[in-house]
Structures are given as C-alpha cells and as structure tokens.
CSV table of C-alpha atoms in Angstrom, one decimal:
chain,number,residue,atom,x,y,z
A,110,UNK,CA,0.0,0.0,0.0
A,111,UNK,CA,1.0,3.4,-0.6
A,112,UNK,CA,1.3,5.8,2.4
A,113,UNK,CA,0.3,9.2,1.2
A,114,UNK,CA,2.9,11.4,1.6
A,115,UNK,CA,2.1,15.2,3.5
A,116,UNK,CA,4.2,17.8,2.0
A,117,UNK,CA,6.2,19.7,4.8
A,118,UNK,CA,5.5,23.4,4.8
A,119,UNK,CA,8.6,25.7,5.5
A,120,UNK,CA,9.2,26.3,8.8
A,121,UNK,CA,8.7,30.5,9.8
A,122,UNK,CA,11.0,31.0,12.5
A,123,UNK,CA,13.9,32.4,13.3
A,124,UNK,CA,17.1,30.9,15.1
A,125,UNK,CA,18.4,33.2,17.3
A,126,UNK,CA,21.6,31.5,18.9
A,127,UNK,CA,23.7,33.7,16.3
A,128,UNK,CA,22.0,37.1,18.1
A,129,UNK,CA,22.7,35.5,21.6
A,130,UNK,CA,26.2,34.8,20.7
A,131,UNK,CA,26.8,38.1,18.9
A,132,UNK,CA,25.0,39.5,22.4
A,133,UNK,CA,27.6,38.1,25.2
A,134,UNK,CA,30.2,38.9,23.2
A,135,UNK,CA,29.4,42.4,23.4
A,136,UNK,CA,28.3,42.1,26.9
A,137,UNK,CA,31.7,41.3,27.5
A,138,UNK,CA,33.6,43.9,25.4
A,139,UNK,CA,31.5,46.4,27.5
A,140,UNK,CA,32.5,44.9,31.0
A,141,UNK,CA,36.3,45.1,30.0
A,142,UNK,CA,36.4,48.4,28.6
A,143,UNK,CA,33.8,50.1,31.7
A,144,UNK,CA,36.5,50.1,34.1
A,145,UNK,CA,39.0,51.9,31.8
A,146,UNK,CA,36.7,55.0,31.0
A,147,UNK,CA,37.1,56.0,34.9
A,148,UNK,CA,40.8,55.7,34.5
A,149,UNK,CA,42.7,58.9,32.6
A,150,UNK,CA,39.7,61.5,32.9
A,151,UNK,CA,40.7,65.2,33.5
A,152,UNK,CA,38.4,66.2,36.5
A,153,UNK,CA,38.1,69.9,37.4
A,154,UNK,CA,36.4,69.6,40.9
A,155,UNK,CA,33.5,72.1,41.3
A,156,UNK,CA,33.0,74.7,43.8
A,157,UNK,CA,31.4,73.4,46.7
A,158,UNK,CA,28.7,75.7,48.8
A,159,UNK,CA,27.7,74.6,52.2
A,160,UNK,CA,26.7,75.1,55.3
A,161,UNK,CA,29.3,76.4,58.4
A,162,UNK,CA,30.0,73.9,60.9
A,163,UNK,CA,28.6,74.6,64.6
A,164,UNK,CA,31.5,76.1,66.9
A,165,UNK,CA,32.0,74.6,69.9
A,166,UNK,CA,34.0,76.5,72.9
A,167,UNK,CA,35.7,73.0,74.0
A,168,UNK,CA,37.1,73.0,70.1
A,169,UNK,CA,40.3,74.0,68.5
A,170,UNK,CA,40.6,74.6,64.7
A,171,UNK,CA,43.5,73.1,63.3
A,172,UNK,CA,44.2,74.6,59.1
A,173,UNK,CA,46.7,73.1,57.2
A,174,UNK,CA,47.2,75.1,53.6
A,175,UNK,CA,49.1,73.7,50.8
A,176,UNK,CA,49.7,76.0,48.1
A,177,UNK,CA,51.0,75.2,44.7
A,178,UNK,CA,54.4,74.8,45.3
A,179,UNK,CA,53.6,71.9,47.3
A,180,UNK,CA,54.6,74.0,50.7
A,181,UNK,CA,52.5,73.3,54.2
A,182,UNK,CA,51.0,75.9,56.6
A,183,UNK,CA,49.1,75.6,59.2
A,184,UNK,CA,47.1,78.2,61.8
A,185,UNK,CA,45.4,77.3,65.0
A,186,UNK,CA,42.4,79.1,66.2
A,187,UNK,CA,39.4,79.1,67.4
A,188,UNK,CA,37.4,79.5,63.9
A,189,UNK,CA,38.4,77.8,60.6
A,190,UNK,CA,41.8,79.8,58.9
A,191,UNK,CA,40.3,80.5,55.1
A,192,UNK,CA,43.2,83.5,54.2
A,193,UNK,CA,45.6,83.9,56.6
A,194,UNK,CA,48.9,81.6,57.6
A,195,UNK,CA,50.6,82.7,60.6
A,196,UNK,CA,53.7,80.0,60.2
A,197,UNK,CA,56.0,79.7,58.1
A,198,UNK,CA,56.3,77.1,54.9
A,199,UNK,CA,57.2,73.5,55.8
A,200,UNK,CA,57.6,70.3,54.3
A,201,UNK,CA,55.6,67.6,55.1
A,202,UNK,CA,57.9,66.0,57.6
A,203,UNK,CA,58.0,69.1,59.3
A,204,UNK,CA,54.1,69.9,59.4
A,205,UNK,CA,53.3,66.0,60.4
A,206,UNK,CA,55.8,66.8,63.5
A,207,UNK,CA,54.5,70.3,64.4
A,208,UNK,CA,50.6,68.9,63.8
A,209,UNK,CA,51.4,66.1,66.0
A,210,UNK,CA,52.5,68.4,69.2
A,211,UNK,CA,49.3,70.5,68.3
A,212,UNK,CA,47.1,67.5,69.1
A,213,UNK,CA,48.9,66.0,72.2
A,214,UNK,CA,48.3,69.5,73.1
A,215,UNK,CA,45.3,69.6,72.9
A,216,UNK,CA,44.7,66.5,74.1
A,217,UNK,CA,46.1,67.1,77.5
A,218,UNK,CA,44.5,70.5,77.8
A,219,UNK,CA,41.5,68.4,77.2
A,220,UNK,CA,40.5,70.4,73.7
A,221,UNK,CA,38.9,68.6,70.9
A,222,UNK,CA,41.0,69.4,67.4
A,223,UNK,CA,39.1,69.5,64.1
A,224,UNK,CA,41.5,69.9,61.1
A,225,UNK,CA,40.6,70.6,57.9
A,226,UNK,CA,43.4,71.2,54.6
A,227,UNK,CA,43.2,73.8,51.5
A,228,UNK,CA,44.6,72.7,48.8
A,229,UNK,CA,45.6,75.2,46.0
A,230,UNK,CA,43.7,74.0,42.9
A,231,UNK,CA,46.5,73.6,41.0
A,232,UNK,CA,48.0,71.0,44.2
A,233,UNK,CA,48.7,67.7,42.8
A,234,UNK,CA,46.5,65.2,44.4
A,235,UNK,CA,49.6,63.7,45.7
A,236,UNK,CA,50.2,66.2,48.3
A,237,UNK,CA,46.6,66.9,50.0
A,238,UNK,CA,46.8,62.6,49.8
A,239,UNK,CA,50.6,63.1,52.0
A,240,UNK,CA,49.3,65.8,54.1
A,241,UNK,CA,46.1,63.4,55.2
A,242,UNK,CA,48.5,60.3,55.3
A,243,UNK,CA,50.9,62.9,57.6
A,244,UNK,CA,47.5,63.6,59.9
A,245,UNK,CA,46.7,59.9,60.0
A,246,UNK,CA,50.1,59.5,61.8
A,247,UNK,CA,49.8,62.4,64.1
A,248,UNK,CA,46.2,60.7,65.4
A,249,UNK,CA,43.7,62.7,63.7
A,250,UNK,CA,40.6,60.7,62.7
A,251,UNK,CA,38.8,63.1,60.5
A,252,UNK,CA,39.6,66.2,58.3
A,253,UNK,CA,37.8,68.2,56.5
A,254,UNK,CA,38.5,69.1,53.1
A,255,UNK,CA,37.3,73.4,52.6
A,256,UNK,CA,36.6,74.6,49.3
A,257,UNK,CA,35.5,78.0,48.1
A,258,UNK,CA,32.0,79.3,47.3
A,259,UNK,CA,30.7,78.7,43.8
C-alpha cells in the first residue's frame, strides 16, 4: 500500500543563537572596557557651597594650607583659617611633627582638634593625599577638606 505522503511546509521561525552569541560577546567587550573609561579623565572639581559647621567653645581649629608649590602651613584658632597663615612654609615631615605636638596638646589640655586642609587647585593630588596620610600618623581621625563658594 501506498502511504500518502504530507508535504512539509517551511518552517517560519527564526534561530536566534547567532544574536545571543553576537550579544555576550558584546556584553563582555562592555565589562572590559567600563573600568577603563574612569581611568585617565581630566576632572576639574567644582566649587562646593555649604553650610558652616557649629562652633564649639571645647574645640580648636586646626588649618593646614598647601599651596601650589607643594609647601604646608598651618594656623590654630578658634574659627576655621580661610586666608591667613601665621607660620612659616614647611615640608611635610615638618608639618606631620608640628601637627602632631598640636594634638597631644590639645589632648592634654582636654581640647577637641578638628582639622581641615586647603589645597591650592593647581595641588597635585599627591600632596593633600601626603598631608592626610601625615594627619593619620599624628592621630587625627577626620579632616575636612574646605573649598571656596561657587
């Protein structure tokens, strides 16, 4: 006997394993390459405005300045130093030593020391990065970082 035979129609669809492939591989490209577009970029940090911290009379103000030839000074006061440096320049030896009588200074007179740095804009990144490294080894725990008003 003599099976009829069913023609088989074309079959419509579409194999997508290519596109998938195609698709992880790019996937991929773009997870290798994300990290590198942080890396190299020229940032010009923007002028910051803020609010001024609350004084306290138990508190001394510690300001370190770097300027642009990568010289430290600092001022003590009661009030946060934004223009005036009463010492002379340093390096950053000699600022680390002189910041670290400052605090066990003011630790025995039983004075709380905030310190905050201003950095020249044109200051290397290097150097606020010492200067914080320097207060890390002199027993500060934070500093603040002042910026002008935009």
């Amino acid at each position: 006997m003599a099976r009829a035979r069913k023609k088989r129609k074309p079959v419509a669809e579409m194999n997508v394993v290519p596109y998938i492939d195609v698709m992880l591989v790019l996937l991929v490209i773009f997870m290798v390459t994300a990290p590198m577009l942080n890396q190299g970029v020229k940032v010009d940090l923007p002028k910051v405005s803020s609010e001024a911290l609350p004084q306290d009379n138990n508190t001394q103000v510690l300001t370190i300045s770097i300027k642009a030839d990568k010289t430290y000074y600092w001022n003590l006061g009661s009030e946060v130093d934004t223009q005036k440096q009463q010492d002379k320049a340093m390096t950053l030896p000699q600022m680390t030593d002189a910041v670290t009588k400052i605090i066990r200074a003011g630790n025995e007179g039983g004075k709380h020391t905030q310190v905050f740095i201003r950095g020249d804009k044109s200051v290397d990144y290097g150097s606020v990065m010492g200067a914080m490294g320097g207060l890390q080894k002199a027993g500060v725990g934070n500093v603040g970082l002042i910026t002008e008003a935009p």
